[in-house]
Amino acid sequence: MSDIIFSGIQPSGELHLGNWLGAVQNWVRLQDRPGKHIYCIVDLHALTQDFDPAEMKRRTLEMATDLLACGIDPARSPLFVQSHVAEHTELAWVLNTVTPFGDLGRMTQFKDKSARQADNINTGLFTYPVLQAADILLYRASQVPVGADQVQHLERSRDIARKFNARYGDLFPEPKPLLTQTPKIVGLDGEAKMSKSVGNTITLGESEEVVRKKLSVAVTDPARKRRTDPGNPDICNIHSLHTIFSSAERVAEVRAGCTGATIGCLQCKSWLADGVVAALRPIQERRRELEARPDEVQDALRDGARAAQAIARETMTMVRERLGLWRG
Ligand code: SF4
């Protein structure tokens, strides 16, 4: 089997700039590399947090629509919803039985999430890394695109693969991190990573008016109180975003204008808005086309689940054989 690369994303509704620049843009590029690329909307993982069941379908379809609008090509790379391939949970159960309890308790992700949702520390939150391992191992994926902050999660999946292989014979490749140079996008508060839960995002579907409005109140260099004060672009998130969305000439203009106090922050933000709006335009156009043909999105998910399940079934047949599980 050729190299398989697996990536998953939670159905958090619309994508924002942080998701796009930090992950999805890279996924789109990876499709040009040899191998098979599998993209999964991990709705079962989303159940471990507080959520509204009435919103789940909408959020899942929004996410799928955004991924397709960004350039995930379902003809080349299966895109599907985790709960549509039941083998994910079946393999997770098997992997639970080779995963030491103590290993999961030490995961910083569990500690962080428990602290954030103290009244909902459910067992799924604890065994989340096992389902994550199942997501990857089910496709015998050899590589997983991750940021440096996710390497610990992948190490747990590698460890679980090792434990299964040692007990039942080599079956799963140990998935390697495909470390990518993706920027960490700080939100409009200028402090935290851009995140829907923090409320500091610009979503990919945002209108020009909203993009301009949100940027106009975004945090800048806090020491620059008046237009006549020189600013420090190196500590200003607006400048960081310019390096992504604006031309080299404009970035140089921002730096000179900021340090020399010859431009105001509102002008600087308005230039940034020009770049953000221009970058989002083709995605929004493609999104409008998809919204006009919702069957296209659902068909892509259905085809993606079928393609993913073909591999998943093959893996589970081998897993059951290793375990001596008998099927009449
Ligand atoms: Fe930031 Fe631009 Fe204001 Fe300088 S001029 S502080 S880079 S927003």
PDB file of C-alpha atoms in Angstrom, residues 143-297:
ATOM      1  CA  GLN A 143       2.497  10.102   8.392  1.00  0.00           C
ATOM      2  CA  VAL A 144       0.363  12.667  10.169  1.00  0.00           C
ATOM      3  CA  PRO A 145       0.787  16.393   9.518  1.00  0.00           C
ATOM      4  CA  VAL A 146       1.157  18.019  12.934  1.00  0.00           C
ATOM      5  CA  GLY A 147       2.386  21.203  14.490  1.00  0.00           C
ATOM      6  CA  ALA A 148       5.151  21.048  17.117  1.00  0.00           C
ATOM      7  CA  ASP A 149       2.502  21.346  19.886  1.00  0.00           C
ATOM      8  CA  GLN A 150       0.817  18.106  18.789  1.00  0.00           C
ATOM      9  CA  VAL A 151       3.846  15.854  18.740  1.00  0.00           C
ATOM     10  CA  GLN A 152       2.999  14.423  22.208  1.00  0.00           C
ATOM     11  CA  HIS A 153      -0.403  13.253  20.945  1.00  0.00           C
ATOM     12  CA  LEU A 154       1.195  11.508  18.015  1.00  0.00           C
ATOM     13  CA  GLU A 155       3.816   9.943  20.276  1.00  0.00           C
ATOM     14  CA  ARG A 156       0.939   8.329  22.215  1.00  0.00           C
ATOM     15  CA  SER A 157      -0.438   6.870  18.951  1.00  0.00           C
ATOM     16  CA  ARG A 158       3.026   5.547  18.069  1.00  0.00           C
ATOM     17  CA  ASP A 159       3.271   3.997  21.515  1.00  0.00           C
ATOM     18  CA  ILE A 160      -0.134   2.348  21.205  1.00  0.00           C
ATOM     19  CA  ALA A 161       0.855   0.939  17.776  1.00  0.00           C
ATOM     20  CA  ARG A 162       4.055  -0.468  19.338  1.00  0.00           C
ATOM     21  CA  LYS A 163       2.111  -2.087  22.175  1.00  0.00           C
ATOM     22  CA  PHE A 164      -0.367  -3.729  19.799  1.00  0.00           C
ATOM     23  CA  ASN A 165       2.397  -4.937  17.483  1.00  0.00           C
ATOM     24  CA  ALA A 166       4.454  -6.353  20.383  1.00  0.00           C
ATOM     25  CA  ARG A 167       1.495  -8.307  21.701  1.00  0.00           C
ATOM     26  CA  TYR A 168      -0.199  -9.455  18.506  1.00  0.00           C
ATOM     27  CA  GLY A 169       2.463  -9.231  15.800  1.00  0.00           C
ATOM     28  CA  ASP A 170       3.454  -6.393  13.483  1.00  0.00           C
ATOM     29  CA  LEU A 171       0.455  -4.837  11.849  1.00  0.00           C
ATOM     30  CA  PHE A 172       0.510  -1.087  12.329  1.00  0.00           C
ATOM     31  CA  PRO A 173       3.242   1.216  11.037  1.00  0.00           C
ATOM     32  CA  GLU A 174       4.301   3.714  13.699  1.00  0.00           C
ATOM     33  CA  PRO A 175       2.956   6.970  12.287  1.00  0.00           C
ATOM     34  CA  LYS A 176       5.610   9.655  11.903  1.00  0.00           C
ATOM     35  CA  PRO A 177       4.985  13.346  12.411  1.00  0.00           C
ATOM     36  CA  LEU A 178       5.007  15.316   9.211  1.00  0.00           C
ATOM     37  CA  LEU A 179       6.252  18.494  10.828  1.00  0.00           C
ATOM     38  CA  THR A 180       5.301  21.478   8.784  1.00  0.00           C
ATOM     39  CA  GLN A 181       6.326  25.093   8.993  1.00  0.00           C
ATOM     40  CA  THR A 182       2.901  26.556   9.536  1.00  0.00           C
ATOM     41  CA  PRO A 183       2.551  29.882  11.302  1.00  0.00           C
ATOM     42  CA  LYS A 184       0.916  30.056  14.715  1.00  0.00           C
ATOM     43  CA  ILE A 185      -1.845  32.569  14.208  1.00  0.00           C
ATOM     44  CA  VAL A 186      -2.521  34.817  17.178  1.00  0.00           C
ATOM     45  CA  GLY A 187      -6.090  36.062  17.512  1.00  0.00           C
ATOM     46  CA  LEU A 188      -7.432  39.598  17.354  1.00  0.00           C
ATOM     47  CA  ASP A 189      -6.809  40.017  21.089  1.00  0.00           C
ATOM     48  CA  GLY A 190      -3.089  39.936  20.260  1.00  0.00           C
ATOM     49  CA  GLU A 191      -2.498  37.304  22.964  1.00  0.00           C
ATOM     50  CA  ALA A 192      -4.075  33.874  22.560  1.00  0.00           C
ATOM     51  CA  LYS A 193      -3.860  31.510  19.599  1.00  0.00           C
ATOM     52  CA  MET A 194      -6.784  32.224  17.265  1.00  0.00           C
ATOM     53  CA  SER A 195      -9.605  30.023  18.497  1.00  0.00           C
ATOM     54  CA  LYS A 196     -13.374  29.928  18.295  1.00  0.00           C
ATOM     55  CA  SER A 197     -13.619  29.220  22.033  1.00  0.00           C
ATOM     56  CA  VAL A 198     -11.620  32.377  22.812  1.00  0.00           C
ATOM     57  CA  GLY A 199     -13.744  34.450  20.389  1.00  0.00           C
ATOM     58  CA  ASN A 200     -10.763  36.158  18.732  1.00  0.00           C
ATOM     59  CA  THR A 201     -11.236  34.904  15.177  1.00  0.00           C
ATOM     60  CA  ILE A 202     -11.972  36.004  11.645  1.00  0.00           C
ATOM     61  CA  THR A 203     -13.859  33.194   9.936  1.00  0.00           C
ATOM     62  CA  LEU A 204     -13.300  32.402   6.270  1.00  0.00           C
ATOM     63  CA  GLY A 205     -16.878  33.343   5.391  1.00  0.00           C
ATOM     64  CA  GLU A 206     -16.735  36.770   7.022  1.00  0.00           C
ATOM     65  CA  SER A 207     -17.940  39.688   4.836  1.00  0.00           C
ATOM     66  CA  GLU A 208     -15.570  42.519   3.926  1.00  0.00           C
ATOM     67  CA  GLU A 209     -17.473  44.823   6.256  1.00  0.00           C
ATOM     68  CA  VAL A 210     -17.043  42.453   9.214  1.00  0.00           C
ATOM     69  CA  VAL A 211     -13.364  41.802   8.431  1.00  0.00           C
ATOM     70  CA  ARG A 212     -12.692  45.563   8.441  1.00  0.00           C
ATOM     71  CA  LYS A 213     -14.711  46.088  11.601  1.00  0.00           C
ATOM     72  CA  LYS A 214     -13.008  43.257  13.492  1.00  0.00           C
ATOM     73  CA  LEU A 215      -9.532  44.369  12.444  1.00  0.00           C
ATOM     74  CA  SER A 216     -10.274  47.983  13.353  1.00  0.00           C
ATOM     75  CA  VAL A 217     -10.594  47.010  17.028  1.00  0.00           C
ATOM     76  CA  ALA A 218      -7.820  44.389  17.063  1.00  0.00           C
ATOM     77  CA  VAL A 219      -5.077  44.840  19.654  1.00  0.00           C
ATOM     78  CA  THR A 220      -1.824  46.478  18.433  1.00  0.00           C
ATOM     79  CA  ASP A 221       1.410  47.536  20.144  1.00  0.00           C
ATOM     80  CA  PRO A 222      -0.060  48.616  23.512  1.00  0.00           C
ATOM     81  CA  ALA A 223       2.698  51.192  24.039  1.00  0.00           C
ATOM     82  CA  ARG A 224       1.637  53.116  20.912  1.00  0.00           C
ATOM     83  CA  LYS A 225      -1.049  55.330  22.442  1.00  0.00           C
ATOM     84  CA  ARG A 226      -0.976  58.286  19.992  1.00  0.00           C
ATOM     85  CA  ARG A 227      -0.398  58.447  16.266  1.00  0.00           C
ATOM     86  CA  THR A 228       2.754  60.464  16.910  1.00  0.00           C
ATOM     87  CA  ASP A 229       4.233  57.658  19.086  1.00  0.00           C
ATOM     88  CA  PRO A 230       6.593  55.341  17.220  1.00  0.00           C
ATOM     89  CA  GLY A 231       5.416  51.741  17.395  1.00  0.00           C
ATOM     90  CA  ASN A 232       7.168  48.392  17.547  1.00  0.00           C
ATOM     91  CA  PRO A 233       5.944  46.138  14.727  1.00  0.00           C
ATOM     92  CA  ASP A 234       7.823  43.159  16.169  1.00  0.00           C
ATOM     93  CA  ILE A 235       5.365  42.906  19.059  1.00  0.00           C
ATOM     94  CA  CYS A 236       2.276  43.805  17.030  1.00  0.00           C
ATOM     95  CA  ASN A 237       0.033  41.039  15.721  1.00  0.00           C
ATOM     96  CA  ILE A 238      -1.214  43.272  12.922  1.00  0.00           C
ATOM     97  CA  HIS A 239       2.327  43.391  11.555  1.00  0.00           C
ATOM     98  CA  SER A 240       2.608  39.574  11.828  1.00  0.00           C
ATOM     99  CA  LEU A 241      -0.590  39.227   9.823  1.00  0.00           C
ATOM    100  CA  HIS A 242       0.745  41.668   7.226  1.00  0.00           C
ATOM    101  CA  THR A 243       3.676  39.316   6.647  1.00  0.00           C
ATOM    102  CA  ILE A 244       1.135  36.686   5.594  1.00  0.00           C
ATOM    103  CA  PHE A 245      -1.456  38.733   3.743  1.00  0.00           C
ATOM    104  CA  SER A 246       0.445  41.692   2.269  1.00  0.00           C
ATOM    105  CA  SER A 247       3.149  42.165  -0.351  1.00  0.00           C
ATOM    106  CA  ALA A 248       6.807  42.580   0.699  1.00  0.00           C
ATOM    107  CA  GLU A 249       6.592  46.255  -0.313  1.00  0.00           C
ATOM    108  CA  ARG A 250       3.560  46.808   1.895  1.00  0.00           C
ATOM    109  CA  VAL A 251       5.247  45.014   4.838  1.00  0.00           C
ATOM    110  CA  ALA A 252       8.280  47.293   4.451  1.00  0.00           C
ATOM    111  CA  GLU A 253       5.969  50.310   4.279  1.00  0.00           C
ATOM    112  CA  VAL A 254       4.225  49.203   7.482  1.00  0.00           C
ATOM    113  CA  ARG A 255       7.527  48.745   9.307  1.00  0.00           C
ATOM    114  CA  ALA A 256       8.883  52.117   8.262  1.00  0.00           C
ATOM    115  CA  GLY A 257       5.579  53.896   8.894  1.00  0.00           C
ATOM    116  CA  CYS A 258       5.124  52.307  12.302  1.00  0.00           C
ATOM    117  CA  THR A 259       8.631  52.850  13.644  1.00  0.00           C
ATOM    118  CA  GLY A 260       8.732  56.384  12.177  1.00  0.00           C
ATOM    119  CA  ALA A 261       5.179  57.215  13.323  1.00  0.00           C
ATOM    120  CA  THR A 262       4.234  58.287   9.807  1.00  0.00           C
ATOM    121  CA  ILE A 263       1.181  56.001   9.578  1.00  0.00           C
ATOM    122  CA  GLY A 264      -1.643  55.463  12.052  1.00  0.00           C
ATOM    123  CA  CYS A 265      -2.787  52.059  13.266  1.00  0.00           C
ATOM    124  CA  LEU A 266      -6.144  52.495  11.524  1.00  0.00           C
ATOM    125  CA  GLN A 267      -4.411  52.992   8.183  1.00  0.00           C
ATOM    126  CA  CYS A 268      -2.206  49.986   8.876  1.00  0.00           C
ATOM    127  CA  LYS A 269      -5.242  47.843   9.714  1.00  0.00           C
ATOM    128  CA  SER A 270      -7.090  49.017   6.643  1.00  0.00           C
ATOM    129  CA  TRP A 271      -4.157  47.860   4.466  1.00  0.00           C
ATOM    130  CA  LEU A 272      -4.228  44.529   6.249  1.00  0.00           C
ATOM    131  CA  ALA A 273      -7.967  44.225   5.639  1.00  0.00           C
ATOM    132  CA  ASP A 274      -7.309  44.705   1.886  1.00  0.00           C
ATOM    133  CA  GLY A 275      -4.993  41.691   1.959  1.00  0.00           C
ATOM    134  CA  VAL A 276      -7.285  39.499   4.069  1.00  0.00           C
ATOM    135  CA  VAL A 277     -10.346  40.280   1.948  1.00  0.00           C
ATOM    136  CA  ALA A 278      -8.423  39.516  -1.260  1.00  0.00           C
ATOM    137  CA  ALA A 279      -7.180  36.188   0.170  1.00  0.00           C
ATOM    138  CA  LEU A 280     -10.658  35.138   1.275  1.00  0.00           C
ATOM    139  CA  ARG A 281     -12.438  36.132  -1.948  1.00  0.00           C
ATOM    140  CA  PRO A 282     -11.747  32.930  -3.982  1.00  0.00           C
ATOM    141  CA  ILE A 283     -12.631  30.712  -1.008  1.00  0.00           C
ATOM    142  CA  GLN A 284     -15.883  32.582  -0.481  1.00  0.00           C
ATOM    143  CA  GLU A 285     -16.763  32.326  -4.181  1.00  0.00           C
ATOM    144  CA  ARG A 286     -16.169  28.578  -4.158  1.00  0.00           C
ATOM    145  CA  ARG A 287     -18.170  28.323  -0.932  1.00  0.00           C
ATOM    146  CA  ARG A 288     -21.141  30.105  -2.495  1.00  0.00           C
ATOM    147  CA  GLU A 289     -21.040  27.653  -5.401  1.00  0.00           C
ATOM    148  CA  LEU A 290     -21.071  24.721  -2.983  1.00  0.00           C
ATOM    149  CA  GLU A 291     -23.885  26.212  -0.938  1.00  0.00           C
ATOM    150  CA  ALA A 292     -25.948  26.414  -4.115  1.00  0.00           C
ATOM    151  CA  ARG A 293     -25.382  22.677  -4.607  1.00  0.00           C
ATOM    152  CA  PRO A 294     -25.488  21.135  -1.105  1.00  0.00           C
ATOM    153  CA  ASP A 295     -25.819  17.643  -2.602  1.00  0.00           C
ATOM    154  CA  GLU A 296     -22.263  17.978  -3.883  1.00  0.00           C
ATOM    155  CA  VAL A 297     -20.941  18.277  -0.334  1.00  0.00           C
TER     156      VAL A 297
END
